[in-house]
Amino acid sequence: MMIFQCEDSVDGIFTGVYDAWDSRIGHEAVALRIREKMDLELFAKYREVETDTQKAAKVARSVRSKMGQDAYRVIYQAALSANPEKADSIYRVIVRGMSANVTQYEAQNVIWNLQSRDVCRVFELSRKVGNEAHRYFQFVRFRELDSGVLFSEIQAENQVLPLIGEHFSDRFPNENFMIYDNGHNDCLIHGKQRPWFILRDTCPDEAAKDQLAAREEEMQELWKGFCKSISVEARENRGLQRQFWPLKFRRWMTEG
Amino acid sequence: MEIAKDMDLYQKLEILSDAAKYDVACTSSGIDRKGSGKGMGNCTAAGICHSFSADGRCIALLKILFTNECVFDCKYCVNRSSNDVERAAFTPEEVCRLTIEFYRRNYIEGLFLSSGILKSPSYTMELLYQTLYKLRYEYHFEGYIHVKAIPGAPQELIEKTGFLADRMSVNLELPTAESLRRLAPHKTRKKILAPMRQVQLSRKEHKNELMLFKNAPQFVPAGQSTQMIIGATPENDYQILSVAESLYQKFELKRVFYSAFVQVNQDAELPALPGGPPLLREHRLYQADWLLRFYGFGAGELLSEKRPNFNVFLDPKCDWALSHLEQFPVEINRADYYTLLRVPGIGPKSAQRIVKARRMGSLDFTDLKRAGVVLKRAVYFITCNGRQMYPLKVEEDFILRNLMYSQSRTPAETVTYRQLSLFDDDRMFGEVPQQLLQAGV
Ligand code: SF4
């Protein structure tokens, strides 16, 4: 067994797919692992995958054109998951779709193949990552710093930033904002009328992020007051509230 | 009635959100709209909940009244003219500032603006119009706006406002004209239905225009909704659901909301509700409403003159299946989409996945679990390749006992209608949240 060790990023995994396939060792005799999250296996040989954006882009392009945009989206999202088993399952799903003897029609349907364990895992991981990203559409809270920048801090389980950049930039084209994921130490940055981007392994300046704009506290008080007065006492139901709004999100939120 | 002049923004917001909280519609759904790149905001069709209040309800919009001053005297309403409560009014400027500042912090999806009747319906509607105008054209707000159409306001004013809003609603308030007469002496069914019809017709008209001119302004693109108060008057579930059904069919409403009556006023005309608001009943109505909109059921299939109320112990879908056992079991590998949808434990999402996965080979019970089917409920009603999961009796009493047993347990799976923007399949059926059982039964 030859194990390809990739970096924990979409490009890293896609490069791994490229290298493993390109090695011609045979799909049954190779496996993909995430470098930082693997146990050493007996009787296996290891090969380092050097992340190469061009190889990754080739894989992405072929998957898109043969397996379709929907399948690509599912695979891409799964690649952002915190689950280390994602790499190997993604490889197997791509092999299922991209092998020469598979027709385009079959390839487009691979992602619906519930009967396969790997397809199911990729689908499930992708769904979880997508759900978490949606949670951050809901629960990201910005505070205005004295520089006018809107700043938000989150602690995501999966790498959700690439999935929420578009939403917030489209929503706030004229704002300078930053979302810091302290779980991965990544920053999503958007400048007024500029495209968004992600800086990996970067944390914002500790002092700057607590220097609030003059009216910031007033706004926070107004919001907290609103959240209280909008609740109907006769229907109070803390259990339901907790169920929809887990503590791990509340911790980072203004009204939490 | 005096409106205090020196009230600060915090107090106003407290009073005017408190006064708006009994309106249950707080979704931001129904329209996908990207930002123009110039202003602020966009809309997502599925809707986004930003927070949850202590009653477990979703907070998506800045839900406020423009003023809680009111010249009407509806018996069920806190703001009625005969009540001695503190009154306040925003200025259009204040509403805009709050909306924008909340929105840019990602607290909300937009604004839900309603109002008591200040002076007259037209005067009030004019204020709402001005507020929306300012928000759209001076503040360049492109997020979601839900506004009330005030019955009795001039048509042109409602029309103009509709071009600024995403959703409009007129509350039906009570299910029958008779109840309305009794509890809302200043309102009539006719007056309420008039603007509802107007919004419906304008939407149609402007949809045609949109096909001709790409940039024609959109009129209430997310459609209209309404709400009925449940349990303040003696109508049964069958009557209420039939009203909802005809609102969907004849007025093309996007949503009908049901609001369990909360006793806010002492009045001889109002029922005493020692058990609190009828939450379980409200829950059942939402479940049934879901079945009307997404599962292809008709009101007459779920209830009848003879059996006019929902089963307290079983959700309407299981209840229906149990009284139609002759249509089961359904073979998973052959049944069409609509037949699958009628199986308890299978929702639109899992039915779709089943239909797609079948093309690649036949499915067994493990695959169904992966498709998101709630097997605990479905097992009684399905076969895979001609076989049941366990040898079970397809017999009413047996299934009923088992379903009820499972419904009274595993509260972990409990999800109510409010969270279903993601359509998490058949989970809204089945177990009743514990709190509802205590309060409603
Ligand atoms: S019109 Fe009736 S329901 Fe509306 S605020 Fe006035 S009293 Fe309340």
XYZ file of C-alpha atoms and ligand atoms in Angstrom:
705
model
C 0.000 0.000 0.000
C 1.288 3.415 -0.968
C -0.039 6.263 1.160
C -0.139 9.765 -0.280
C 0.067 12.378 2.441
C -1.589 15.634 1.510
C -1.897 19.025 3.086
C -5.275 19.750 4.703
C -6.673 22.016 2.012
C -8.758 21.633 -1.119
C -5.691 22.169 -3.291
C -3.717 19.700 -1.199
C -6.325 16.976 -1.576
C -6.836 17.576 -5.277
C -3.083 17.459 -5.827
C -3.085 14.162 -3.926
C -5.777 12.834 -6.241
C -3.666 13.858 -9.205
C -0.464 12.293 -7.899
C -2.079 9.056 -6.747
C -3.767 8.572 -10.080
C -0.703 9.631 -12.022
C 1.525 7.185 -10.114
C -0.171 4.275 -11.941
C 0.255 2.108 -8.887
C -3.413 1.132 -9.169
C -6.399 2.483 -7.258
C -6.580 -0.500 -4.927
C -2.979 -0.127 -3.837
C -3.026 3.577 -2.975
C -4.659 5.618 -0.248
C -4.902 9.322 0.553
C -4.378 10.727 4.021
C -4.267 14.194 5.531
C -0.744 14.812 6.729
C -1.475 16.374 10.105
C -4.220 13.966 10.999
C -2.978 10.477 10.273
C -1.980 7.407 12.190
C 1.023 5.556 10.925
C 0.060 2.302 9.287
C 2.140 -0.853 9.280
C 3.448 -2.264 6.022
C 2.695 0.914 4.134
C 4.971 3.151 2.180
C 4.540 6.877 2.269
C 4.784 9.553 -0.317
C 4.638 13.284 0.381
C 2.288 15.270 -1.805
C 3.582 18.708 -2.600
C 0.580 20.988 -3.086
C 0.551 22.211 -6.652
C -2.229 24.597 -7.626
C -1.935 23.716 -11.292
C -2.416 20.006 -10.712
C -5.298 20.819 -8.383
C -6.895 23.079 -10.957
C -6.663 20.312 -13.557
C -8.479 17.890 -11.279
C -11.143 20.482 -10.509
C -11.655 21.231 -14.177
C -12.000 17.597 -15.219
C -14.397 16.813 -12.376
C -16.550 19.792 -13.281
C -16.766 18.932 -16.915
C -17.378 15.212 -16.610
C -19.182 14.775 -13.296
C -21.005 18.097 -13.404
C -21.163 21.249 -11.333
C -23.365 19.734 -8.616
C -21.010 16.844 -8.017
C -18.053 19.201 -7.981
C -19.748 21.355 -5.377
C -20.412 18.331 -3.171
C -16.805 17.155 -3.467
C -15.352 20.606 -2.914
C -17.426 21.115 0.217
C -16.453 17.709 1.559
C -12.797 18.668 1.089
C -13.332 21.456 3.644
C -14.493 19.015 6.292
C -12.692 18.438 9.573
C -12.980 14.697 9.094
C -9.616 13.277 7.918
C -11.247 10.372 6.112
C -12.467 12.846 3.531
C -9.292 12.625 1.426
C -9.486 8.952 0.593
C -13.248 8.979 0.044
C -12.967 11.937 -2.307
C -10.318 10.063 -4.247
C -12.562 7.011 -4.606
C -15.560 9.084 -5.677
C -13.503 10.862 -8.307
C -12.148 7.539 -9.544
C -15.715 6.245 -9.858
C -16.671 9.229 -11.962
C -13.541 9.796 -13.998
C -12.493 6.292 -15.036
C -12.354 5.872 -18.775
C -15.049 3.199 -18.916
C -17.633 5.395 -17.150
C -19.967 7.313 -19.431
C -20.723 10.968 -18.847
C -24.295 10.113 -17.892
C -23.102 7.669 -15.252
C -20.500 10.131 -14.034
C -23.137 12.809 -13.501
C -25.109 10.413 -11.323
C -22.284 9.063 -9.212
C -22.984 11.504 -6.434
C -26.482 10.038 -5.995
C -25.160 6.549 -5.602
C -26.257 5.916 -2.026
C -25.221 2.321 -2.358
C -21.527 3.231 -2.216
C -19.913 3.838 1.156
C -17.492 6.442 -0.173
C -20.133 8.377 -2.067
C -22.243 8.390 1.058
C -19.399 9.621 3.184
C -18.558 12.441 0.783
C -22.227 13.376 0.533
C -22.634 13.328 4.288
C -19.469 15.332 4.986
C -20.455 17.834 2.350
C -23.898 18.198 3.883
C -22.398 18.786 7.313
C -19.960 21.391 6.030
C -22.768 23.086 4.095
C -24.951 23.141 7.204
C -22.188 24.640 9.263
C -21.574 27.312 6.645
C -25.273 28.123 6.765
C -25.008 28.466 10.532
C -22.505 31.212 9.956
C -24.824 33.053 7.592
C -27.017 33.105 10.677
C -24.607 33.556 13.524
C -21.684 35.680 12.362
C -21.810 38.902 14.396
C -19.868 41.936 13.373
C -18.734 44.666 15.683
C -17.591 47.979 14.363
C -14.024 48.901 15.266
C -12.890 52.493 15.570
C -11.208 52.122 12.205
C -14.660 51.552 10.706
C -13.825 47.894 9.991
C -16.525 45.350 10.778
C -14.898 42.537 12.690
C -16.201 39.078 13.533
C -14.664 36.143 15.334
C -15.919 32.583 14.947
C -14.737 29.138 15.923
C -15.684 26.802 13.140
C -15.315 23.054 13.131
C -14.841 22.788 9.371
C -13.165 25.261 7.045
C -16.243 27.330 6.315
C -14.680 30.635 5.291
C -14.439 29.790 1.566
C -18.170 29.058 1.627
C -19.314 32.272 3.274
C -17.072 34.818 1.515
C -19.370 35.258 -1.455
C -22.477 35.754 0.665
C -21.050 38.480 2.869
C -19.207 40.309 0.087
C -22.331 40.423 -2.009
C -24.227 41.689 0.997
C -21.740 44.333 2.102
C -19.918 45.560 -1.012
C -19.125 48.914 0.588
C -17.839 47.677 3.922
C -14.378 46.725 5.017
C -14.857 43.546 6.985
C -12.917 40.669 8.425
C -14.081 37.308 9.751
C -11.515 35.511 11.853
C -11.883 31.754 12.342
C -9.877 31.093 15.477
C -10.425 27.349 15.115
C -8.241 27.291 11.996
C -6.431 30.588 12.412
C -7.691 31.822 9.048
C -8.975 35.283 8.117
C -11.566 36.181 5.525
C -10.904 39.705 4.363
C -13.013 42.030 2.273
C -12.145 45.598 1.362
C -14.718 48.052 0.094
C -15.470 47.335 -3.568
C -12.704 44.722 -3.712
C -12.861 40.937 -4.096
C -12.647 38.889 -0.892
C -9.797 36.563 -0.043
C -8.577 34.286 2.721
C -5.323 34.534 4.576
C -4.364 31.230 6.113
C -2.463 31.029 9.385
C -3.001 34.660 10.188
C -4.561 36.158 13.248
C -5.669 39.761 13.574
C -3.997 42.223 15.899
C -5.219 41.485 19.443
C -5.339 45.109 20.541
C -7.062 46.441 17.422
C -9.932 43.995 17.617
C -11.126 45.383 20.938
C -11.029 49.058 20.005
C -14.677 49.673 19.332
C -16.265 52.472 17.359
C -17.982 55.167 19.404
C -21.591 54.005 18.881
C -20.820 50.294 18.900
C -21.862 49.669 22.473
C -25.115 51.538 22.038
C -25.991 49.346 19.064
C -25.178 46.206 20.999
C -27.426 47.319 23.844
C -30.276 48.090 21.451
C -29.950 44.665 19.899
C -29.825 42.811 23.199
C -32.863 44.735 24.385
C -34.725 43.824 21.224
C -33.928 40.114 21.593
C -35.452 40.204 25.075
C -38.592 42.166 24.336
C -39.477 40.200 21.186
C -39.980 36.986 23.173
C -43.488 35.998 24.284
C -43.376 35.050 27.981
C -46.424 32.820 27.767
C -44.554 30.668 25.261
C -41.183 30.606 26.958
C -39.240 27.521 25.953
C -35.538 27.571 26.721
C -35.096 23.990 25.568
C -36.246 24.839 22.084
C -34.056 27.905 22.064
C -31.007 25.870 23.033
C -31.757 23.270 20.413
C -31.754 25.752 17.544
C -29.015 27.890 18.915
C -26.224 25.806 20.434
C -23.910 27.247 23.036
C -20.826 26.787 20.912
C -22.155 29.497 18.596
C -23.612 31.716 21.288
C -20.259 32.037 22.919
C -19.030 34.254 20.080
C -22.190 36.255 19.612
C -23.263 39.709 20.760
C -26.519 38.545 22.313
C -25.258 35.111 23.305
C -53.385 59.156 24.700
C -50.067 60.870 24.964
C -46.910 59.793 23.240
C -43.977 60.775 25.398
C -41.798 63.205 23.510
C -38.514 62.715 25.275
C -38.365 58.959 25.018
C -34.992 57.626 23.895
C -34.435 55.118 21.138
C -33.886 52.243 23.546
C -37.270 52.749 25.221
C -39.055 53.136 21.907
C -37.535 49.964 20.567
C -38.494 48.136 23.729
C -42.134 49.241 23.537
C -42.547 48.827 19.805
C -40.918 45.431 19.531
C -42.825 44.232 22.563
C -46.032 45.367 20.867
C -45.118 43.565 17.630
C -44.184 40.220 19.131
C -47.583 38.556 18.766
C -47.324 38.694 15.017
C -45.791 35.327 14.295
C -44.544 35.803 10.760
C -40.830 36.367 10.982
C -39.365 34.658 7.955
C -37.215 36.281 5.330
C -37.968 33.674 2.719
C -39.337 33.635 -0.777
C -36.834 35.531 -2.840
C -33.261 35.183 -4.053
C -31.757 38.537 -4.885
C -28.114 39.408 -5.281
C -26.843 42.799 -4.238
C -26.476 45.443 -6.933
C -22.948 46.120 -5.736
C -23.859 49.691 -4.882
C -26.006 49.558 -1.788
C -26.236 47.158 1.115
C -27.973 43.831 1.283
C -29.262 40.802 -0.594
C -31.889 38.109 -0.087
C -31.771 34.322 0.172
C -34.844 32.371 -0.859
C -34.664 29.850 1.947
C -34.519 32.634 4.519
C -32.019 33.007 7.338
C -32.736 32.992 11.072
C -30.274 35.104 12.957
C -31.148 34.424 16.520
C -33.625 32.658 18.756
C -35.625 34.310 21.495
C -36.354 32.741 24.864
C -39.594 31.284 23.482
C -37.571 29.302 20.931
C -38.825 31.324 17.998
C -36.599 32.482 15.204
C -35.502 36.090 14.913
C -34.925 36.923 11.267
C -36.237 40.440 10.957
C -36.299 43.609 12.979
C -39.953 43.123 13.857
C -41.484 46.350 15.083
C -44.590 48.465 14.979
C -44.167 51.951 13.607
C -46.450 52.986 16.451
C -48.537 51.116 19.021
C -50.971 53.984 19.124
C -54.271 52.691 17.725
C -57.752 54.056 17.116
C -59.235 50.554 16.788
C -60.296 48.338 19.633
C -59.750 44.711 18.708
C -60.501 42.667 21.792
C -57.591 40.241 21.481
C -54.896 42.882 20.960
C -52.640 44.545 23.554
C -52.587 47.749 21.577
C -56.334 48.243 21.446
C -57.448 51.789 22.105
C -59.178 50.958 25.381
C -55.999 49.528 26.920
C -53.913 51.687 29.186
C -50.431 50.928 27.907
C -47.446 53.098 27.249
C -47.477 54.375 23.678
C -44.605 55.300 21.410
C -43.899 56.054 17.770
C -40.772 55.918 15.673
C -39.805 58.432 13.048
C -39.003 57.047 9.586
C -35.414 58.128 10.178
C -35.147 56.069 13.362
C -36.510 52.957 11.704
C -33.980 53.334 8.879
C -31.055 53.814 11.207
C -31.952 50.804 13.321
C -32.442 48.617 10.271
C -29.151 49.605 8.689
C -27.083 49.374 11.853
C -28.556 45.995 12.792
C -28.195 44.702 9.289
C -24.540 45.569 8.845
C -23.708 43.732 12.047
C -25.492 40.697 10.616
C -28.111 40.735 13.387
C -31.022 40.574 10.947
C -32.138 39.812 7.388
C -34.213 42.937 7.166
C -37.262 44.747 8.449
C -40.758 43.648 9.381
C -42.803 46.795 9.692
C -46.326 46.786 11.021
C -48.303 49.422 12.849
C -51.284 50.311 14.952
C -53.736 52.638 13.260
C -52.548 56.168 13.877
C -55.368 58.629 13.039
C -56.603 56.640 10.028
C -55.612 53.736 7.822
C -54.420 56.031 5.047
C -52.395 58.222 7.366
C -50.695 55.135 8.774
C -50.046 53.565 5.388
C -48.509 56.818 4.191
C -46.036 56.709 7.106
C -45.074 53.135 6.285
C -44.609 54.101 2.660
C -42.362 57.025 3.539
C -40.244 54.869 5.808
C -39.724 52.243 3.130
C -39.003 54.876 0.521
C -36.312 56.401 2.657
C -34.806 53.030 3.446
C -34.636 51.974 -0.198
C -33.661 55.264 -1.825
C -31.735 57.234 0.775
C -30.090 54.370 2.621
C -29.871 52.094 -0.436
C -31.033 49.095 1.540
C -31.403 45.956 -0.565
C -32.217 43.454 2.176
C -35.609 41.952 2.962
C -38.638 44.072 3.805
C -41.951 42.696 4.989
C -44.633 45.340 5.410
C -48.266 45.276 6.421
C -50.909 46.508 4.038
C -53.365 48.378 6.228
C -56.949 47.486 5.330
C -58.890 50.598 4.410
C -55.886 52.471 3.007
C -56.197 53.776 -0.571
C -55.253 51.374 -3.336
C -52.591 53.614 -4.881
C -50.777 53.848 -1.593
C -50.711 50.086 -1.145
C -49.565 49.742 -4.732
C -46.692 52.206 -4.289
C -45.594 50.536 -1.077
C -45.666 47.128 -2.753
C -42.932 48.170 -5.126
C -40.624 48.835 -2.191
C -41.337 45.665 -0.219
C -40.460 42.012 -0.715
C -43.444 40.668 1.109
C -46.750 42.195 2.097
C -49.291 40.806 4.442
C -52.771 41.527 5.611
C -53.802 39.600 8.685
C -56.993 37.650 8.375
C -56.966 37.721 12.208
C -59.781 35.223 12.769
C -60.935 32.297 10.665
C -64.542 33.399 10.146
C -66.371 36.648 9.416
C -68.597 36.011 12.419
C -65.684 35.818 14.852
C -64.199 38.925 13.376
C -67.436 40.814 13.926
C -67.450 39.751 17.547
C -63.842 40.454 18.451
C -62.744 43.149 16.026
C -65.654 45.555 15.731
C -63.761 47.987 13.495
C -62.780 45.353 10.980
C -64.764 43.350 8.470
C -63.855 40.333 6.417
C -64.525 42.292 3.271
C -62.163 45.094 4.196
C -59.414 42.589 4.947
C -59.830 40.593 1.782
C -59.872 43.663 -0.477
C -56.174 44.564 -0.140
C -55.289 40.862 -0.224
C -56.953 40.549 -3.586
C -55.340 43.768 -4.739
C -51.852 42.517 -3.909
C -52.592 39.253 -5.675
C -53.743 40.975 -8.852
C -50.913 43.503 -8.888
C -48.387 40.712 -8.521
C -49.824 38.962 -11.563
C -49.958 42.106 -13.612
C -46.382 43.050 -12.870
C -45.120 39.563 -13.483
C -46.328 39.948 -17.051
C -44.553 43.256 -17.329
C -41.391 41.638 -16.066
C -41.478 39.217 -18.946
C -41.641 42.110 -21.358
C -39.156 44.471 -19.749
C -36.312 42.964 -17.880
C -35.815 45.868 -15.551
C -39.433 46.582 -14.717
C -39.734 47.142 -10.953
C -40.846 44.120 -8.978
C -44.042 44.141 -6.996
C -43.943 42.193 -3.706
C -41.614 39.576 -5.223
C -41.630 37.282 -2.178
C -45.419 37.112 -2.232
C -47.953 37.716 0.481
C -48.730 35.997 3.722
C -51.361 36.233 6.432
C -51.982 35.084 9.952
C -54.890 33.649 11.911
C -55.274 33.596 15.648
C -55.968 30.095 16.908
C -58.110 29.364 19.927
C -59.651 32.778 20.607
C -62.819 31.700 18.810
C -64.663 28.374 18.505
C -63.692 27.259 14.964
C -62.427 23.703 14.638
C -59.228 22.573 12.889
C -61.111 21.512 9.787
C -62.584 24.980 9.339
C -59.227 26.631 9.901
C -57.349 24.356 7.529
C -60.013 24.777 4.867
C -59.702 28.541 5.136
C -55.936 28.197 4.737
C -56.364 25.931 1.743
C -58.603 28.389 -0.025
C -56.218 31.233 0.753
C -53.471 29.276 -0.982
C -55.673 28.401 -3.914
C -57.797 31.488 -4.408
C -55.456 34.205 -3.183
C -52.172 32.531 -4.058
C -50.674 33.284 -0.672
C -47.136 32.149 -0.006
C -47.679 31.405 3.658
C -50.462 31.227 6.188
C -49.273 31.608 9.768
C -51.111 30.318 12.808
C -50.762 32.125 16.084
C -51.836 30.380 19.271
C -53.935 32.873 21.146
C -52.121 34.474 24.054
C -54.337 35.970 26.700
C -53.225 39.582 26.939
C -56.533 41.233 27.823
C -59.279 40.374 30.260
C -62.488 40.419 28.276
C -65.769 38.586 28.627
C -65.689 37.798 24.907
C -62.384 35.965 25.167
C -61.951 32.382 26.316
C -60.045 31.608 29.495
C -57.036 29.447 28.693
C -55.825 28.041 31.982
C -53.393 25.723 30.176
C -51.694 28.607 28.404
C -51.770 29.237 24.664
C -52.919 26.223 22.572
C -49.428 25.435 21.322
C -49.976 21.810 20.406
C -52.913 22.752 18.255
C -50.848 25.422 16.556
C -48.115 22.828 15.983
C -50.551 20.395 14.348
C -51.857 23.128 12.075
C -48.354 23.953 10.918
C -47.699 20.294 10.209
C -50.893 20.043 8.203
C -50.113 23.288 6.407
C -46.784 21.776 5.417
C -48.633 18.777 4.012
C -50.817 21.079 1.923
C -47.910 23.016 0.489
C -45.218 20.420 -0.093
C -46.792 16.982 0.005
C -49.809 17.428 -2.210
C -52.420 16.722 0.455
C -55.830 18.400 0.504
C -57.536 19.649 3.673
C -60.403 17.240 3.013
C -58.040 14.277 3.081
C -56.700 15.124 6.512
C -59.905 16.135 8.287
C -63.647 16.028 7.725
C -66.936 17.240 9.178
C -67.086 13.998 11.095
C -63.543 14.215 12.366
C -62.933 17.957 12.513
C -59.921 18.065 14.843
C -56.391 16.729 14.703
C -55.288 13.769 16.703
C -53.526 14.945 19.826
C -51.222 11.962 19.906
C -50.280 11.494 16.259
C -49.040 13.890 13.642
C -51.432 14.453 10.715
C -49.315 12.459 8.288
C -49.127 9.313 10.408
C -52.753 9.789 11.246
C -53.648 9.867 7.563
C -51.513 6.820 6.770
C -53.123 4.820 9.567
C -56.572 5.429 8.235
C -55.461 4.474 4.713
C -53.651 1.241 5.386
C -55.084 -0.239 2.192
C -52.565 1.933 0.280
C -49.612 0.348 2.091
C -47.030 -1.119 2.112
C -45.292 0.853 -0.607
C -42.431 -0.763 -2.529
C -39.454 1.574 -2.311
C -37.851 0.384 -5.519
C -40.911 1.023 -7.629
C -43.254 3.610 -6.124
C -43.306 7.018 -7.804
C -42.203 10.216 -6.076
C -45.661 11.270 -4.905
C -46.461 7.886 -3.473
C -43.165 7.887 -1.588
C -43.985 11.328 -0.184
C -47.059 9.950 1.504
C -45.086 7.450 3.556
C -44.538 8.586 7.160
C -40.813 9.134 7.649
C -40.154 10.066 4.016
C -39.994 13.734 3.074
C -39.338 15.619 -0.170
C -35.580 15.388 0.181
C -35.345 11.700 0.930
C -37.970 10.858 -1.698
C -35.847 12.668 -4.235
C -32.704 10.874 -3.210
C -34.462 7.531 -3.394
C -35.698 8.198 -6.897
C -32.216 9.225 -8.048
C -30.314 6.414 -6.337
C -32.669 3.761 -7.729
C -31.323 4.403 -11.201
C -28.042 2.866 -10.106
C -29.412 -0.307 -8.629
C -32.009 -1.398 -6.136
C -32.073 -0.067 -2.599
C -32.136 -1.859 0.718
C -32.906 -0.601 4.212
C -29.352 0.593 4.921
C -29.487 2.758 1.817
C -32.766 4.244 3.004
C -31.198 5.275 6.233
C -28.469 6.991 4.249
C -31.110 8.759 2.185
C -32.390 10.344 5.387
C -35.539 8.262 5.791
C -36.789 8.095 9.379
C -37.015 4.324 9.497
C -38.543 4.230 12.943
C -41.717 5.587 11.401
C -41.403 4.270 7.867
C -40.887 0.559 8.648
C -44.585 -0.140 8.998
C -45.385 1.248 5.599
C -42.668 0.089 3.214
C -41.007 -2.902 1.588
C -37.622 -3.140 -0.124
C -37.613 -5.703 -2.919
C -40.798 -7.137 -1.539
C -39.492 -7.586 1.992
C -40.317 -5.770 5.181
C -37.491 -4.774 7.478
C -38.916 -6.893 10.284
C -41.931 -9.145 10.093
C -44.471 -6.532 11.226
C -48.208 -6.580 11.162
C -49.783 -4.001 8.886
C -52.621 -3.502 11.295
C -53.950 -0.293 12.720
C -53.852 -0.960 16.457
C -50.429 -2.485 16.352
C -48.879 0.356 14.380
C -50.684 3.009 16.396
C -49.341 1.630 19.620
C -45.811 1.531 18.279
C -45.893 4.929 16.682
C -47.248 6.517 19.811
C -44.589 4.818 21.820
C -41.899 6.156 19.565
C -43.501 9.597 19.452
C -43.414 9.946 23.171
C -39.716 9.169 23.276
C -36.487 10.324 21.635
C -37.065 14.032 22.024
C -33.626 14.583 20.486
C -35.122 14.395 17.043
C -37.747 16.987 17.729
C -37.733 19.775 15.232
C -40.590 22.138 14.691
C -41.774 23.919 11.601
C -39.824 27.029 12.370
C -36.500 25.525 11.621
C -37.542 23.959 8.408
C -36.078 26.527 6.104
C -33.564 23.855 5.210
C -36.351 21.422 4.656
C -34.834 18.808 6.810
C -37.266 16.369 5.561
C -39.818 14.458 7.457
C -38.429 15.428 10.841
C -41.179 17.940 11.480
C -43.548 15.060 11.860
C -43.428 12.542 14.614
C -42.617 13.469 18.147
C -44.239 16.360 19.857
C -41.919 18.629 21.814
C -42.313 17.923 25.523
C -43.228 21.492 26.356
C -46.123 21.416 23.943
C -47.498 18.312 25.545
C -47.618 19.976 28.899
C -49.070 23.217 27.700
C -51.505 22.192 25.054
C -53.215 18.956 25.930
S -55.984 47.451 14.512
Fe -56.623 46.013 16.075
S -55.055 44.412 15.975
Fe -54.203 46.194 14.915
S -53.068 47.292 16.494
Fe -55.095 48.193 16.432
S -56.216 47.071 17.997
Fe -54.414 45.892 17.542
